[in-house]
XYZ file of C-alpha atoms in Angstrom:
730
model
C 0.000 0.000 0.000
C 1.225 3.472 -0.799
C 0.077 6.668 0.901
C 0.511 10.336 0.211
C 2.228 12.138 3.063
C 0.330 14.930 4.790
C 0.889 17.341 7.688
C -0.773 16.902 11.057
C -1.134 20.245 12.833
C -1.372 18.892 16.408
C 2.304 19.166 17.298
C 2.078 17.237 20.556
C 0.478 14.279 18.835
C 3.045 11.482 18.526
C 1.061 8.871 16.610
C 0.530 8.532 12.878
C -2.947 9.760 12.017
C -4.715 8.258 9.034
C -8.234 8.054 7.679
C -9.665 4.554 7.282
C -10.373 3.754 3.635
C -12.675 1.076 2.249
C -10.945 -1.980 0.859
C -11.862 -3.834 -2.305
C -14.299 -5.965 -0.351
C -16.071 -2.945 1.124
C -14.692 -3.600 4.631
C -12.896 -0.709 6.308
C -9.156 -1.287 6.467
C -7.452 -0.764 9.808
C -4.294 -2.045 11.452
C -2.729 -0.988 14.727
C 0.985 -0.777 13.855
C 2.748 -0.142 10.515
C 6.277 0.110 9.198
C 6.897 3.095 6.903
C 9.632 2.547 4.299
C 11.299 5.750 3.123
C 13.765 3.695 1.089
C 14.125 -0.001 0.220
C 16.548 -0.487 3.142
C 15.158 1.894 5.731
C 11.891 1.620 7.661
C 10.297 3.244 10.708
C 7.652 1.627 12.924
C 4.663 3.777 13.935
C 1.368 3.261 15.747
C -1.773 4.304 13.845
C -4.746 6.331 14.903
C -7.601 7.288 12.584
C -8.746 10.884 12.205
C -11.529 12.383 10.042
C -9.429 15.415 9.034
C -7.000 13.282 7.015
C -8.064 12.826 3.385
C -8.381 9.263 2.023
C -5.210 7.526 0.864
C -3.137 9.955 2.891
C -1.082 9.627 6.028
C -0.192 12.481 8.405
C 2.839 12.910 10.674
C 3.712 15.426 13.339
C 6.765 17.628 12.874
C 9.018 15.627 15.246
C 8.064 12.419 13.466
C 8.926 13.881 10.056
C 12.270 15.131 11.356
C 13.080 11.718 12.853
C 12.126 9.701 9.746
C 13.387 12.276 7.254
C 10.007 12.736 5.580
C 8.854 15.609 3.415
C 5.434 16.857 2.383
C 3.609 15.116 -0.475
C 6.146 12.319 -0.428
C 5.014 8.840 -1.490
C 5.826 6.219 1.169
C 5.389 2.480 1.265
C 3.462 1.301 4.316
C 3.114 -2.283 5.508
C 1.374 -3.767 8.534
C 3.766 -4.548 11.375
C 3.237 -7.312 13.960
C 5.131 -7.258 17.243
C 6.487 -10.422 18.829
C 4.640 -9.765 22.050
C 6.619 -12.303 24.017
C 9.966 -10.702 23.156
C 9.300 -7.104 22.083
C 7.430 -5.818 25.143
C 9.205 -2.833 26.656
C 10.314 -3.438 30.212
C 12.347 -0.252 30.657
C 12.628 2.766 28.372
C 15.106 5.617 28.884
C 14.016 8.952 27.411
C 15.908 12.229 27.137
C 13.734 15.249 27.871
C 14.054 18.995 27.206
C 11.780 21.995 26.749
C 10.293 22.137 23.255
C 10.895 25.875 23.067
C 13.875 27.313 24.917
C 12.095 30.601 25.511
C 9.559 28.749 27.670
C 12.234 27.124 29.819
C 11.952 27.611 33.590
C 13.578 26.393 36.799
C 10.464 24.778 38.281
C 10.948 21.177 39.492
C 9.182 18.519 37.404
C 8.353 15.230 39.116
C 9.709 12.463 36.863
C 7.458 9.874 38.530
C 4.340 11.844 37.615
C 5.761 12.420 34.137
C 6.253 8.650 33.727
C 2.654 7.925 34.785
C 1.255 10.582 32.459
C 3.476 9.376 29.604
C 2.126 5.820 29.878
C -1.448 7.071 30.017
C -0.940 9.085 26.829
C 1.224 6.576 24.953
C 0.232 3.150 26.273
C 0.370 0.189 23.866
C 2.364 2.195 21.316
C 5.445 1.459 19.189
C 8.732 3.127 20.123
C 12.138 2.991 18.458
C 15.564 4.084 19.679
C 16.311 7.723 18.594
C 12.611 8.351 17.941
C 11.495 11.932 18.643
C 8.120 13.038 19.932
C 6.416 15.897 21.744
C 4.953 15.422 25.213
C 2.378 17.640 26.934
C 2.815 17.675 30.716
C 1.125 20.169 33.087
C 0.256 22.363 30.067
C 3.877 22.639 28.976
C 5.380 21.048 25.861
C 8.544 18.956 26.056
C 10.575 17.298 23.345
C 11.447 13.661 23.997
C 14.043 11.395 22.394
C 14.043 7.641 23.008
C 17.574 6.801 24.152
C 17.436 3.131 25.141
C 14.910 0.273 25.256
C 15.128 -2.883 27.355
C 12.722 -5.779 26.824
C 11.666 -8.597 29.111
C 10.869 -12.088 27.840
C 7.371 -12.479 29.287
C 7.295 -16.194 28.450
C 8.754 -16.737 31.929
C 5.443 -15.859 33.546
C 3.954 -19.071 32.155
C 6.123 -21.082 34.533
C 5.039 -22.148 37.981
C 7.718 -20.077 39.700
C 9.010 -16.538 39.659
C 11.949 -16.260 37.278
C 14.315 -13.324 37.173
C 14.341 -12.484 33.476
C 17.470 -11.128 31.866
C 16.949 -7.743 30.235
C 17.608 -7.666 26.484
C 18.422 -4.538 24.447
C 16.072 -4.037 21.505
C 15.695 -1.338 18.870
C 11.876 -1.312 18.574
C 9.325 -2.327 21.177
C 5.734 -2.034 22.381
C 4.953 -0.049 25.540
C 2.766 -1.565 28.257
C 0.831 -0.036 31.157
C 3.581 -1.355 33.473
C 6.559 -0.235 31.377
C 9.152 1.530 33.535
C 9.954 4.932 32.024
C 13.185 6.710 33.001
C 13.619 10.392 32.177
C 17.088 11.906 31.746
C 18.012 15.496 30.986
C 19.110 16.112 27.434
C 22.630 17.450 26.961
C 22.817 21.201 27.779
C 19.217 21.134 29.045
C 18.236 23.291 32.035
C 15.188 21.236 33.044
C 14.985 20.450 36.773
C 13.890 16.822 37.273
C 12.928 15.322 40.628
C 11.650 11.869 41.654
C 12.893 8.295 41.336
C 12.408 8.049 37.568
C 15.113 10.574 36.692
C 18.175 8.261 36.768
C 19.141 4.741 35.842
C 19.587 3.910 39.526
C 15.825 3.570 39.836
C 15.575 1.215 36.874
C 13.095 -1.585 37.346
C 11.593 -3.880 34.736
C 8.084 -5.319 34.729
C 9.518 -8.146 36.831
C 12.481 -6.934 38.868
C 15.524 -8.980 37.730
C 17.121 -8.438 41.162
C 14.057 -9.804 42.975
C 15.296 -11.127 46.304
C 13.011 -12.289 49.098
C 15.648 -11.990 51.822
C 16.561 -8.387 50.933
C 12.890 -7.506 51.261
C 12.617 -9.225 54.636
C 10.526 -12.130 53.349
C 11.524 -15.677 54.231
C 9.884 -19.057 53.871
C 7.187 -17.827 51.474
C 8.772 -18.576 48.087
C 6.097 -21.060 47.017
C 3.226 -18.859 48.198
C 4.648 -15.811 46.428
C 5.102 -17.815 43.225
C 1.509 -19.085 43.345
C 0.151 -15.586 43.940
C 2.213 -14.194 41.067
C 1.006 -16.933 38.711
C -2.650 -16.427 39.612
C -2.874 -12.675 40.163
C -0.105 -10.981 38.172
C 0.778 -13.104 35.136
C -2.160 -11.758 33.111
C -1.173 -8.183 33.992
C 2.337 -8.591 32.564
C 1.101 -9.477 29.079
C 0.068 -6.764 26.588
C -3.592 -5.742 27.001
C -4.531 -6.788 23.455
C -3.275 -10.351 24.012
C -5.248 -10.550 27.248
C -8.300 -9.184 25.409
C -7.906 -11.713 22.573
C -7.775 -14.546 25.106
C -10.915 -13.267 26.797
C -8.939 -13.318 30.035
C -10.038 -11.276 33.030
C -7.588 -10.169 35.665
C -7.827 -11.570 39.180
C -9.292 -8.848 41.386
C -8.872 -10.277 44.854
C -6.618 -12.387 47.065
C -7.386 -13.717 50.540
C -4.366 -14.467 52.742
C -5.214 -16.505 55.817
C -3.286 -18.438 58.418
C -1.939 -18.297 61.989
C -0.782 -14.979 63.475
C 2.839 -14.005 62.881
C 3.377 -16.012 59.686
C 3.880 -13.082 57.317
C 0.451 -12.226 55.865
C 0.812 -8.478 56.381
C 4.452 -8.485 55.276
C 3.590 -10.329 52.072
C 0.709 -7.981 51.282
C 2.963 -4.922 51.719
C 5.580 -6.336 49.338
C 3.180 -7.469 46.601
C 2.961 -3.906 45.249
C 6.703 -3.893 44.560
C 6.482 -6.779 42.100
C 4.931 -4.572 39.407
C 4.917 -0.840 38.758
C 1.624 -0.391 40.572
C 0.293 2.576 42.485
C 1.298 2.848 46.131
C -0.827 0.251 47.967
C -3.566 1.524 50.276
C -3.404 -0.346 53.575
C -6.577 -0.248 55.669
C -7.257 -1.903 59.009
C -10.704 -3.473 58.902
C -12.134 -1.766 62.009
C -11.068 1.680 60.669
C -13.755 1.433 57.996
C -16.585 1.390 60.510
C -18.089 4.729 61.533
C -20.836 5.568 63.995
C -22.623 7.877 61.529
C -25.147 6.403 59.114
C -23.708 5.882 55.646
C -20.137 6.879 56.544
C -18.858 3.284 56.633
C -20.079 2.710 53.080
C -18.606 6.075 52.023
C -15.220 5.002 53.369
C -15.345 1.961 51.093
C -16.227 4.137 48.081
C -13.316 6.507 48.807
C -10.860 3.599 48.602
C -11.937 2.857 45.030
C -12.426 6.482 43.867
C -8.926 6.942 42.374
C -9.106 3.629 40.500
C -12.534 4.536 39.065
C -11.353 7.973 37.923
C -8.193 6.604 36.282
C -10.030 3.790 34.512
C -12.527 6.272 33.032
C -9.656 8.491 31.873
C -7.112 5.896 30.685
C -9.033 2.672 30.069
C -6.769 -0.358 29.615
C -3.687 1.821 30.169
C -4.690 2.507 33.756
C -2.165 1.520 36.397
C -2.857 -1.172 38.983
C -4.414 0.007 42.255
C -3.803 -2.288 45.235
C -6.085 -2.073 48.292
C -5.060 -4.111 51.337
C -7.570 -4.937 54.093
C -5.951 -6.106 57.324
C -8.323 -8.078 59.591
C -10.945 -8.169 56.855
C -13.148 -10.451 58.984
C -13.948 -7.399 61.154
C -16.023 -5.827 58.357
C -16.959 -8.761 56.122
C -18.737 -11.154 58.464
C -21.495 -13.394 57.165
C -24.491 -11.207 56.359
C -27.378 -11.772 58.745
C -25.142 -13.469 61.314
C -25.153 -10.595 63.837
C -28.544 -10.725 65.523
C -29.814 -7.439 66.928
C -27.196 -5.347 65.092
C -27.913 -2.183 63.104
C -27.030 -3.937 59.838
C -23.947 -1.754 59.230
C -21.756 -4.805 58.609
C -24.199 -6.107 56.005
C -24.255 -2.838 54.056
C -20.457 -2.574 54.176
C -20.194 -6.061 52.683
C -22.733 -5.117 50.008
C -20.789 -1.969 49.133
C -17.489 -3.861 48.894
C -19.038 -6.566 46.693
C -20.476 -3.977 44.297
C -17.125 -2.174 43.989
C -15.057 -5.303 43.320
C -17.431 -7.046 40.947
C -20.568 -4.981 40.509
C -22.358 -3.620 37.444
C -19.596 -1.062 36.758
C -16.655 -3.418 36.960
C -13.159 -2.138 37.643
C -10.329 -3.951 35.897
C -7.459 -1.991 37.447
C -7.804 -3.064 41.088
C -6.399 -5.814 43.259
C -7.974 -6.258 46.683
C -5.934 -8.209 49.229
C -7.666 -9.347 52.411
C -5.920 -10.808 55.447
C -7.480 -12.735 58.311
C -6.896 -15.393 60.931
C -10.548 -16.481 60.700
C -11.556 -17.229 57.090
C -14.627 -19.077 58.382
C -16.193 -15.768 59.475
C -16.072 -14.098 56.041
C -19.205 -13.846 53.891
C -19.253 -16.573 51.240
C -20.218 -14.148 48.455
C -16.864 -12.401 48.887
C -14.939 -15.623 48.250
C -16.441 -16.624 44.919
C -14.502 -16.289 41.614
C -14.389 -12.699 40.421
C -13.908 -11.376 43.953
C -11.409 -12.740 46.479
C -10.967 -15.835 44.338
C -7.306 -16.606 45.116
C -7.269 -18.071 48.612
C -3.734 -18.615 49.900
C -2.899 -20.129 53.273
C 0.208 -18.604 54.836
C 1.169 -21.378 57.227
C 4.042 -22.107 59.571
C 7.418 -22.092 57.764
C 9.199 -25.372 57.105
C 12.875 -25.953 57.929
C 14.079 -24.282 54.726
C 11.835 -21.296 55.414
C 13.080 -21.022 59.009
C 16.676 -20.913 57.733
C 15.735 -18.022 55.433
C 13.951 -16.130 58.225
C 16.796 -16.588 60.721
C 19.310 -15.457 58.099
C 17.236 -12.316 57.506
C 17.111 -11.372 61.189
C 20.779 -12.159 61.875
C 22.244 -10.680 58.678
C 23.088 -7.295 60.202
C 24.806 -8.898 63.199
C 26.744 -11.173 60.836
C 27.835 -8.282 58.608
C 29.095 -6.303 61.613
C 30.887 -9.223 63.259
C 28.506 -9.408 66.238
C 27.351 -12.974 65.563
C 29.601 -15.700 66.927
C 30.984 -18.181 64.424
C 29.626 -20.950 66.656
C 26.002 -20.026 65.835
C 24.695 -22.637 63.402
C 21.555 -21.334 61.673
C 20.688 -24.786 60.295
C 20.862 -26.279 63.781
C 18.620 -23.511 65.126
C 16.130 -24.146 62.319
C 15.919 -27.823 63.316
C 15.287 -26.893 66.968
C 12.570 -24.331 66.179
C 9.888 -26.561 64.707
C 6.480 -24.893 64.392
C 7.905 -21.432 65.126
C 6.194 -18.668 63.174
C 8.176 -15.888 61.515
C 7.304 -13.462 64.331
C 8.414 -15.990 66.964
C 11.735 -16.513 65.165
C 12.248 -12.755 65.157
C 11.425 -12.738 68.872
C 13.956 -15.528 69.427
C 16.706 -13.420 67.830
C 15.714 -10.414 69.983
C 15.758 -12.541 73.133
C 19.240 -13.874 72.270
C 20.452 -10.301 71.684
C 19.036 -9.229 75.061
C 20.784 -12.134 76.787
C 24.094 -11.195 75.153
C 23.746 -7.498 76.034
C 22.825 -8.332 79.627
C 26.289 -9.855 80.143
C 27.829 -6.412 79.626
C 25.726 -4.544 82.180
C 27.492 -3.786 85.458
C 25.687 -5.013 88.541
C 26.101 -1.872 90.675
C 23.742 0.548 92.361
C 23.343 2.182 88.957
C 22.612 0.519 85.661
C 25.804 0.955 83.659
C 27.206 -0.643 80.540
C 30.753 -1.953 80.601
C 31.866 -0.089 77.489
C 35.211 -1.894 77.229
C 33.587 -5.313 77.126
C 30.627 -4.056 75.073
C 32.945 -3.392 72.153
C 33.648 -7.137 72.096
C 29.945 -8.031 72.273
C 28.982 -11.197 70.407
C 25.732 -13.172 70.332
C 26.653 -16.796 70.922
C 25.069 -20.189 70.449
C 24.346 -20.378 74.196
C 22.389 -17.110 74.016
C 20.080 -18.596 71.403
C 19.528 -21.815 73.327
C 18.906 -19.882 76.558
C 16.257 -17.837 74.742
C 14.827 -21.019 73.253
C 14.561 -22.670 76.651
C 13.396 -19.767 78.804
C 11.915 -16.941 76.741
C 10.211 -17.934 73.484
C 7.676 -20.743 73.231
C 5.859 -21.408 69.940
C 2.097 -20.932 70.047
C 1.662 -23.987 67.810
C 4.512 -26.039 69.226
C 5.107 -28.423 72.092
C 4.732 -27.202 75.653
C 7.011 -29.611 77.515
C 5.620 -28.466 80.874
C 2.268 -29.825 79.690
C 3.295 -33.452 79.532
C 6.354 -33.446 81.805
C 4.060 -33.262 84.831
C 2.574 -36.618 83.771
C 5.968 -38.361 83.675
C 7.870 -36.486 86.379
C 8.683 -39.822 88.093
C 9.672 -41.470 84.831
C 8.228 -44.659 83.367
C 8.644 -47.736 85.563
C 9.010 -50.634 83.154
C 7.938 -53.298 85.643
C 7.202 -56.015 83.090
C 5.991 -57.137 79.696
C 2.636 -55.255 79.909
C 4.427 -51.886 80.043
C 6.917 -52.903 77.366
C 4.031 -54.048 75.155
C 2.216 -50.680 75.453
C 5.361 -48.656 74.651
C 6.276 -50.916 71.737
C 2.819 -50.691 70.144
C 2.791 -46.946 70.760
C 6.096 -46.592 68.878
C 4.681 -48.575 65.935
C 1.665 -46.227 65.777
C 3.979 -43.192 65.877
C 5.964 -44.568 62.925
C 2.731 -45.321 61.060
C 1.605 -41.717 61.522
C 4.970 -40.368 60.405
C 5.525 -42.597 57.350
C 2.178 -43.798 56.023
C 0.602 -41.871 53.145
C -2.710 -43.745 53.436
C -3.503 -43.125 57.101
C -2.987 -39.440 57.955
C -5.161 -39.898 61.056
C -4.241 -42.557 63.635
C -6.118 -42.929 66.927
C -5.294 -45.218 69.850
C -7.193 -45.648 73.120
C -5.295 -46.690 76.254
C -7.849 -48.309 78.556
C -7.376 -49.955 81.913
C -8.137 -49.747 85.644
C -7.633 -46.497 87.569
C -4.065 -45.645 88.718
C -2.507 -48.039 86.189
C -0.371 -45.288 84.598
C -2.354 -44.713 81.388
C -1.789 -40.942 81.339
C 1.951 -41.327 81.962
C 2.279 -43.910 79.180
C 0.302 -41.690 76.777
C 2.539 -38.714 77.620
C 5.673 -40.866 77.156
C 4.529 -42.064 73.714
C 3.821 -38.455 72.755
C 7.226 -37.288 74.028
C 9.223 -39.980 72.220
C 7.334 -39.248 68.966
C 9.292 -35.968 68.709
C 6.367 -34.425 66.832
C 6.617 -30.612 66.570
C 3.093 -30.179 67.989
C 2.050 -32.048 71.150
C -0.992 -30.946 73.124
C -2.711 -32.444 76.168
C -6.492 -32.124 76.113
C -7.130 -32.477 79.819
C -10.321 -31.952 81.893
C -8.303 -30.162 84.577
C -7.901 -27.198 82.181
C -11.655 -26.981 81.630
C -12.945 -26.828 85.190
C -16.052 -24.646 85.352
C -16.459 -24.469 81.569
C -19.961 -24.571 80.177
C -20.703 -27.272 77.616
C -20.388 -24.788 74.773
C -17.100 -23.340 76.111
C -15.674 -26.830 76.541
C -16.558 -27.732 72.945
C -14.874 -24.557 71.713
C -11.729 -25.281 73.758
C -11.485 -28.841 72.415
C -12.127 -27.636 68.859
C -9.343 -25.038 69.151
C -6.839 -27.728 70.186
C -7.658 -29.718 67.058
C -7.588 -26.624 64.802
C -4.155 -25.702 66.158
C -2.985 -29.261 65.458
C -4.069 -28.971 61.818
C -1.605 -26.099 61.324
C 1.369 -28.398 61.960
C 2.448 -31.091 59.519
C 2.965 -33.620 62.337
C 0.810 -33.354 65.453
C -0.082 -35.409 68.502
C -3.082 -34.823 70.789
C -3.497 -36.662 74.083
C -7.173 -36.737 75.102
C -6.716 -37.626 78.763
C -9.460 -39.069 80.982
C -12.162 -38.944 78.312
C -14.986 -39.794 80.723
C -14.148 -36.658 82.739
C -14.182 -34.578 79.521
C -17.707 -35.932 78.969
C -18.796 -35.069 82.551
C -19.739 -38.731 83.029
C -20.881 -39.980 86.464
C -22.291 -43.480 87.122
C -25.123 -42.098 89.237
C -27.953 -41.173 86.965
C -26.132 -41.833 84.659
C -25.291 -38.405 83.277
C -22.897 -37.109 80.605
C -22.668 -34.158 78.212
C -24.115 -35.169 74.873
C -22.906 -31.881 73.309
C -19.264 -32.625 74.200
C -19.703 -36.275 73.152
C -20.904 -35.287 69.686
C -18.078 -32.762 69.328
C -15.486 -35.422 70.247
C -17.021 -37.996 67.902
C -16.734 -35.520 65.008
C -13.229 -34.256 65.817
C -11.734 -37.687 66.532
C -12.839 -38.889 63.089
C -12.010 -35.716 61.111
C -9.142 -36.260 58.676
C -6.479 -33.506 58.889
C -5.754 -31.278 55.845
C -3.638 -32.488 52.917
C 0.006 -33.197 53.826
C -0.815 -32.983 57.539
C -0.800 -35.956 59.907
C -2.344 -36.389 63.342
C -1.880 -38.979 66.105
C -4.584 -39.062 68.800
C -3.952 -40.893 72.084
C -6.954 -41.270 74.380
C -7.097 -42.643 77.921
C -10.068 -44.007 79.862
C -10.889 -46.116 82.889
C -14.429 -46.866 81.712
C -14.106 -48.809 78.462
C -17.615 -50.273 78.714
C -19.170 -46.806 79.050
C -17.322 -45.468 75.993
C -18.363 -48.556 74.064
C -22.011 -47.831 74.795
C -21.474 -44.238 73.654
C -19.972 -45.443 70.356
C -16.567 -43.888 71.016
C -14.474 -47.043 70.607
C -15.289 -47.090 66.895
C -13.550 -43.742 66.252
C -10.171 -45.068 67.459
C -7.988 -47.135 65.134
C -7.013 -49.534 67.908
C -7.319 -50.130 71.652
C -4.453 -51.061 73.996
C -5.097 -52.494 77.453
C -2.991 -51.108 80.306
C -2.769 -53.612 83.150
C -2.106 -53.319 86.879
C 0.777 -55.093 88.606
C -0.573 -58.624 89.100
C 2.224 -60.832 90.480
C 5.088 -60.645 92.959
C 7.838 -60.681 90.316
C 6.391 -57.551 88.667
C 6.072 -55.876 92.071
C 9.693 -56.630 92.988
C 10.888 -55.305 89.610
C 8.958 -52.068 90.265
C 10.434 -51.704 93.781
C 13.958 -52.331 92.456
C 13.612 -49.704 89.709
C 12.156 -47.174 92.121
C 15.171 -47.667 94.436
C 13.256 -46.646 97.548
C 14.131 -49.754 99.646
C 17.339 -51.534 100.464
C 17.829 -55.102 99.280
C 17.034 -56.555 102.734
C 13.823 -54.541 102.886
C 12.773 -55.763 99.433
C 13.414 -59.370 100.554
C 11.209 -58.776 103.593
C 8.445 -57.412 101.344
C 8.785 -60.431 99.021
C 8.495 -62.816 101.974
C 5.357 -61.128 103.272
C 3.496 -61.056 99.896
C 4.427 -64.602 98.952
C 1.276 -66.585 98.023
C -0.963 -63.495 98.172
C -3.037 -62.072 95.320
C -1.612 -58.810 93.993
C -3.558 -56.229 91.968
C -2.219 -52.701 92.280
C -1.713 -49.825 89.872
C 1.753 -48.317 89.540
C 0.419 -44.909 90.553
C -1.111 -46.360 93.717
C 2.148 -48.187 94.420
C 4.125 -44.957 94.232
C 1.796 -43.304 96.737
C 2.096 -46.228 99.185
C 5.886 -46.261 98.890
C 6.088 -42.539 99.658
C 3.819 -43.047 102.685
C 6.027 -45.908 103.881
C 9.195 -43.817 103.407
C 8.008 -41.259 105.958
C 8.972 -43.618 108.775
C 12.554 -44.272 109.915
C 13.204 -47.050 109.141
C 10.587 -47.304 106.374
C 7.351 -48.810 107.569
C 6.180 -51.727 105.416
C 2.724 -51.824 106.980
C 1.326 -49.938 103.966
C 2.694 -52.554 101.617
C 1.228 -55.366 103.690
C -2.179 -53.760 103.206
């Protein structure tokens, strides 16, 4: 096709303007990008825009375009359609030299290069640019001349992978601008323009995907997989050119819900998401701040959050930048509608307003709403459907690799300044901090630092620091282990004080019955740890009172070395109502689901059920809760061992509880003299002559005594001097 060259009078207009002409088939001809050949070996790529003032079979250029391409009026040019390789010719970073168009209008006022970059992309989004191309730019009612100095492209094919890949920037001559292209303005040689902002030098250079992306430098550890999944779901479509996304019929993800235990990095991740792309500064809102006592103000606060995004989308369309809105504690304002009886209905209207803004009749395509909560079960279901907060990501407890990353982050400054002892082994600390959250690991480092600094404080009448020794301050391995033992305990870990009280006297292995229980318990622990088919294993230790069932259950739990061990004991629920007791038991199980390997000891189940033989009476509400929880399979890749104890097997059988346990192990009392003598010898409370006297007195008598009862009798006998064996004779 050949066109006659014309003059376009709008000097600030940088695109080719042409009038659509009917083709031979009667269909209007139109293409987005063309290459204009001024000679057989020289061509210039331009982006087209139709205009009614251009006569048919003509093409119009602005003055800067004609100067750049060396075009003259009424010149015949050959024009061909040009197709970009949109996986390799997307502009990641573009450096532009800027100067005043007319020197007489030059001034010394500062011009914000960041605002210039945003305005530039809004005016020239999805447009072809070539190195050394000249154009005119209108900014704050002043005309500037621009020259494209350098173009870097990013291979966007990497976003199709399941992980974040740092793409290597490639220099190209011609490329296509995107809404997220990073524009850098530099002063032209001999220019007097005063530029301010981050976009004025190469030091602020950042591609669509930052090639120097580093989780540890940003203070993020243990969340590599979660960040990769979020990028794949929420940002991959935003990296591609808008026309490709439109051709695919693809809609951007508008919402992400981050949920999980406190201190695992939900807020930190949400704050850093905005740095992955050239988005607007994220708006961070605490859920309760939205609520207002005046009628209609809560809904107005929601509308204000989306006002800028609405205005920019109306003005710029697909070239609008991404607006990120972060709701911390979103469950405070988005509870299930109709769930709050007797309320004013403010929560319901706030939810309605938020739903209409995210995915209402007037849909916004330039927003990303990120909600964070510890209680996803409280959030209204309508907010979680596709099109709203459709990407639901659990931010759980970090694994060993994640803990290494987090500890390295929080100790890096000490290491760089020589304040961390060479004896501190981060990998060893990571092994010993199972089920620690990121916040708890940070607290562990602070506690170790406090312990180290405390050694250099003089113990005088005044609090003084020994400055000479303080200069040699180092945080050692012992400081970390002291903090681990005394200061920081994981909320979802093992509380050794919980089960140590059950086995404070140790396990007296008085015979084969005890050995049999411990051996079968070890087999069940290994089954829980290794088996892929049985993520839930339950065992019931049943036997007469005082036979040591609780101690054996605690010992099995201790030797399992599971990162989460919890005792569900009736002594911690004294005075609880039935409903409160159910909630307490449910919380123990929910906490266990957050750990990959967990063990729960349900001690004295009949007491948990409030069972008494007179009546009989028991709590049916607690019984039903236990029946459900004991059979509930833990989440994927999580395993749970449940150890129950009871002295009333027949009662539990009538209640149907025996069926929810995988197996039952009988715990016996001491039933013969040999077992009794073994127990006395291991306890070491009597001399050999005294044990022989006891053996002589019990010879031929029937023995049936629990180990716990035996310990009490021995302690009573030891109060005499010499020990009185009358208690044993009884």
